[in-house]
Short mmCIF file of C-alpha atoms in Angstrom, two decimals:
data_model
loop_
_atom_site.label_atom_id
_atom_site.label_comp_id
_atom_site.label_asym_id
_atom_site.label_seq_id
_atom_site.Cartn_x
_atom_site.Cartn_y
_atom_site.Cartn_z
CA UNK K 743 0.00 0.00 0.00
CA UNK K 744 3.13 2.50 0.85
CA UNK K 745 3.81 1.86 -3.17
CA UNK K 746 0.71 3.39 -4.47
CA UNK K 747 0.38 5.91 -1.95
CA UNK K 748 4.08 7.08 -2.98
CA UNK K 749 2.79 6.69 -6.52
CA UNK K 750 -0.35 9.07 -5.62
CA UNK K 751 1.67 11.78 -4.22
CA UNK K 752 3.95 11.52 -7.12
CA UNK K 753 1.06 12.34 -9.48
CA UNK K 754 -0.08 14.73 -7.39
CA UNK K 755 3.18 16.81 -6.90
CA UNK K 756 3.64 16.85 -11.20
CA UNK K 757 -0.46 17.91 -11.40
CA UNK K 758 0.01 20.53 -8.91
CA UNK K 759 3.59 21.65 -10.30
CA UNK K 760 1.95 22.03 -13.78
CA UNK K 761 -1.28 23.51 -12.35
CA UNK K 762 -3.19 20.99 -13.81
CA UNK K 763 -6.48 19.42 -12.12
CA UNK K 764 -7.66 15.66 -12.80
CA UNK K 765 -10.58 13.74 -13.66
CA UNK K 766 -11.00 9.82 -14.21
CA UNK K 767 -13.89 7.60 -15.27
CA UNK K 768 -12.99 3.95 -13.71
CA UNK K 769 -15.16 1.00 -14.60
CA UNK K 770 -13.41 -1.90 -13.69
CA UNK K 771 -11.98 -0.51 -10.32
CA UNK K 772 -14.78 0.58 -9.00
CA UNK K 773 -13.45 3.93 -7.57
CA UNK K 774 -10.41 2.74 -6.69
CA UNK K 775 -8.19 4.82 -8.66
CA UNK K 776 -9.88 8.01 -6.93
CA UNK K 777 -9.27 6.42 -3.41
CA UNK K 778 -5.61 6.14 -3.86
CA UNK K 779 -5.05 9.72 -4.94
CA UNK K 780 -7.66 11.50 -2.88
CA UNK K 781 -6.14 9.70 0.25
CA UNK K 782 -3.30 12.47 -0.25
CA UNK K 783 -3.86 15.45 1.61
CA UNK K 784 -3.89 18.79 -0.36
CA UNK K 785 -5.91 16.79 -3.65
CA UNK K 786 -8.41 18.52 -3.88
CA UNK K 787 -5.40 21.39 -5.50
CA UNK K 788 -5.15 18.73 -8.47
CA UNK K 789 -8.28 16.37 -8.07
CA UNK K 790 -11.78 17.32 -9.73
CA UNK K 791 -13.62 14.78 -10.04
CA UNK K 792 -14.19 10.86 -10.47
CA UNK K 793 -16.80 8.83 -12.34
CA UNK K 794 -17.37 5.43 -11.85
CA UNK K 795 -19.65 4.50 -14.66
CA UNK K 796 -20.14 0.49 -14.26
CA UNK K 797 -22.69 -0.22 -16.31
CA UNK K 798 -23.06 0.90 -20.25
CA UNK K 799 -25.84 2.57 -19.34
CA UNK K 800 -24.21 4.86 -17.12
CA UNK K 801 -21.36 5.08 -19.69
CA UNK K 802 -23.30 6.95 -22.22
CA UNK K 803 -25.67 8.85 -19.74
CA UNK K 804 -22.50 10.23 -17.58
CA UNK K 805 -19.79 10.22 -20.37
CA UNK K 806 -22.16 10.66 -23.29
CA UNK K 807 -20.44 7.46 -24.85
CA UNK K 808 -22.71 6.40 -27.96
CA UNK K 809 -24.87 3.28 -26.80
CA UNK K 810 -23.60 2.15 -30.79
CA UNK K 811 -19.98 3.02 -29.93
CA UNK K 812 -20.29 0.38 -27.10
CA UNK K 813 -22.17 -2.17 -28.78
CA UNK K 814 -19.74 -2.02 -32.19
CA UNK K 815 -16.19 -2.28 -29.62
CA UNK K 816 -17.71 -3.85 -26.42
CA UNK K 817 -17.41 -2.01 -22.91
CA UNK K 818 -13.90 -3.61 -22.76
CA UNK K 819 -11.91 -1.86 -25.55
CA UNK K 820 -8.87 0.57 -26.36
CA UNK K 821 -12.11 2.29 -28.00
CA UNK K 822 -14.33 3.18 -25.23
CA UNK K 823 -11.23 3.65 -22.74
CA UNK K 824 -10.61 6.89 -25.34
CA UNK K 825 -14.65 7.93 -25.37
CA UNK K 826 -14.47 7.48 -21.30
CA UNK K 827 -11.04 9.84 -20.61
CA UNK K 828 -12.49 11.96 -23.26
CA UNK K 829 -16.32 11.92 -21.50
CA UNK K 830 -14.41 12.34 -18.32
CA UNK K 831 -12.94 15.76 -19.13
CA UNK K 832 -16.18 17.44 -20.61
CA UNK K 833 -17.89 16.50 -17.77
CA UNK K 834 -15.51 18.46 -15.80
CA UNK K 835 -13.42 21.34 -15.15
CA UNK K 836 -10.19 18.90 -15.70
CA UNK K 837 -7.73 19.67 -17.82
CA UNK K 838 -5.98 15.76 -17.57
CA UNK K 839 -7.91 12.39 -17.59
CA UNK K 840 -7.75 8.85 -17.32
CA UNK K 841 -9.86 6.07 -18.02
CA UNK K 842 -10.39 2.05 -16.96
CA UNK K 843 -12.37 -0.42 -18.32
CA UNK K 844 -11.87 -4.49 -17.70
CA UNK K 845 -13.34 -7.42 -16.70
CA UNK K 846 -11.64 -8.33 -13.35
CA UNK K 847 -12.92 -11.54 -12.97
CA UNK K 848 -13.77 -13.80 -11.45
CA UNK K 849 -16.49 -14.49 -14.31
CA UNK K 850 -16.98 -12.12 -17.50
CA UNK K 851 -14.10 -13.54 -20.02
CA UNK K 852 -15.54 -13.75 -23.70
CA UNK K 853 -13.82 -14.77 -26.64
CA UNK K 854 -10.67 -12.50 -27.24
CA UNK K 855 -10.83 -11.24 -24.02
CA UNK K 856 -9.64 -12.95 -20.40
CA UNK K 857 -10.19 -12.27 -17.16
CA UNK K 858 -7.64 -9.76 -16.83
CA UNK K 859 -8.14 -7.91 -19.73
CA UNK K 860 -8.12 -3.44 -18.83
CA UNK K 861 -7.92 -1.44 -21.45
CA UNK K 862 -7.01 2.41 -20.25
CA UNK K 863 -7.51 5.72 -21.15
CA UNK K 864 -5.66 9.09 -20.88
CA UNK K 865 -6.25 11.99 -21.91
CA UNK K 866 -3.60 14.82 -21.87
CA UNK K 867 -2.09 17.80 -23.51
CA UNK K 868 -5.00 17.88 -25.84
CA UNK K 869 -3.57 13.90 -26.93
CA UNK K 870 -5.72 10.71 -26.12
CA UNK K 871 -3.65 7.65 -25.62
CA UNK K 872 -4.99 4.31 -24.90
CA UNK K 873 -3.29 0.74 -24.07
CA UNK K 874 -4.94 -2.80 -23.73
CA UNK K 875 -2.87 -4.91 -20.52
CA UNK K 876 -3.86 -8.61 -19.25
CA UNK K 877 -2.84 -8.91 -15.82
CA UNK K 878 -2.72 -12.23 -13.47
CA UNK K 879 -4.31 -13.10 -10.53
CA UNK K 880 -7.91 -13.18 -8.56
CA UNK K 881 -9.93 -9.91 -8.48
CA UNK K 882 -8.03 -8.10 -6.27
CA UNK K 883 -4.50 -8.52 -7.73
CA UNK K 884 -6.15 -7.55 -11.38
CA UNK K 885 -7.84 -4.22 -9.90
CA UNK K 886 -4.81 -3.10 -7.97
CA UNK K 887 -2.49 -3.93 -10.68
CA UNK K 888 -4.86 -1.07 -12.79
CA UNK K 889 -5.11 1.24 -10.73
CA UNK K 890 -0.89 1.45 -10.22
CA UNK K 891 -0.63 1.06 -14.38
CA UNK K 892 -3.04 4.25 -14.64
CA UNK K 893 -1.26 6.02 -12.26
CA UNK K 894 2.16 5.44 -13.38
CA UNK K 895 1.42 6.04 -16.91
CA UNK K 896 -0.51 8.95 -16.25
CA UNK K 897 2.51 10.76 -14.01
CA UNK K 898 4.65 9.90 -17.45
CA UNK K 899 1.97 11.48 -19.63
CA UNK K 900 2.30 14.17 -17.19
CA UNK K 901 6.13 14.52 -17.01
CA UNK K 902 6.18 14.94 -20.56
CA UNK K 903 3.98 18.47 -21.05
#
């Protein structure tokens, strides 16, 4: 736990050095990516907002994600991980986002794609970038796995503006 509260404060330090604030849409962690950083004191200088939109529904109604968008890529895709980072900073004052969407298992594998499977979302410097991972383990080990991945690639995104 130390690691991804070191990890927080890290994105928070390059957020609040660039005066940049932060908004994420998380599926498949369930909040979890706004618990780590919002459990470092001062956030609310770099943190807007979180959505956790778990159902498609609530993707297009929060995010405004086309219900066709979903239903051509699947909720699970480097497709709607863009549409959610993206839906995540017009619902916002944010000027950074990022995005998860997975099937953490136990159950929900299809064809093509494991129990394991995230695909992410971020969205900065006016740039979306997305990546597809498959990580190991039960529930647990796959959602904490994201939520470091997001973070760490998200404090590179950063670094690099």
């Amino acid at each position: 736990m130390n690691d991804m509260l070191d990890l927080a404060e890290k994105v928070g330090e390059a957020l609040k050095a660039k005066k940049l604030l932060l908004s994420v849409a998380e599926s498949c962690t369930g909040g979890g990516v706004s618990c780590a950083l919002t459990e470092i004191a001062g956030s609310s200088e770099w943190f807007d907002c979180g959505f956790v939109p778990y159902s498609n529904s609530a993707k297009s109604e929060m995010l405004n994600i086309p219900a066709s968008l979903i239903a051509q890529h699947g909720a699970v895709s480097e497709e709607i991980a863009a549409a959610m980072a993206e839906g995540a900073l017009a619902n916002s004052e944010a000027h950074v986002s990022l995005s998860t969407t997975g099937i953490a298992g136990p159950g929900g594998a299809v064809p093509g794609k494991p129990v394991g499977t995230v695909c992410f979302g971020w969205r900065v410097g006016g740039v979306t970038h997305t990546e597809r991972k498959v990580f190991s383990g039960d529930r647990h080990a796959v959602r904490e796995q994201t939520v470091a991945h997001a973070l760490t690639k998200l404090l590179r995104y950063v670094d690099e503006i």
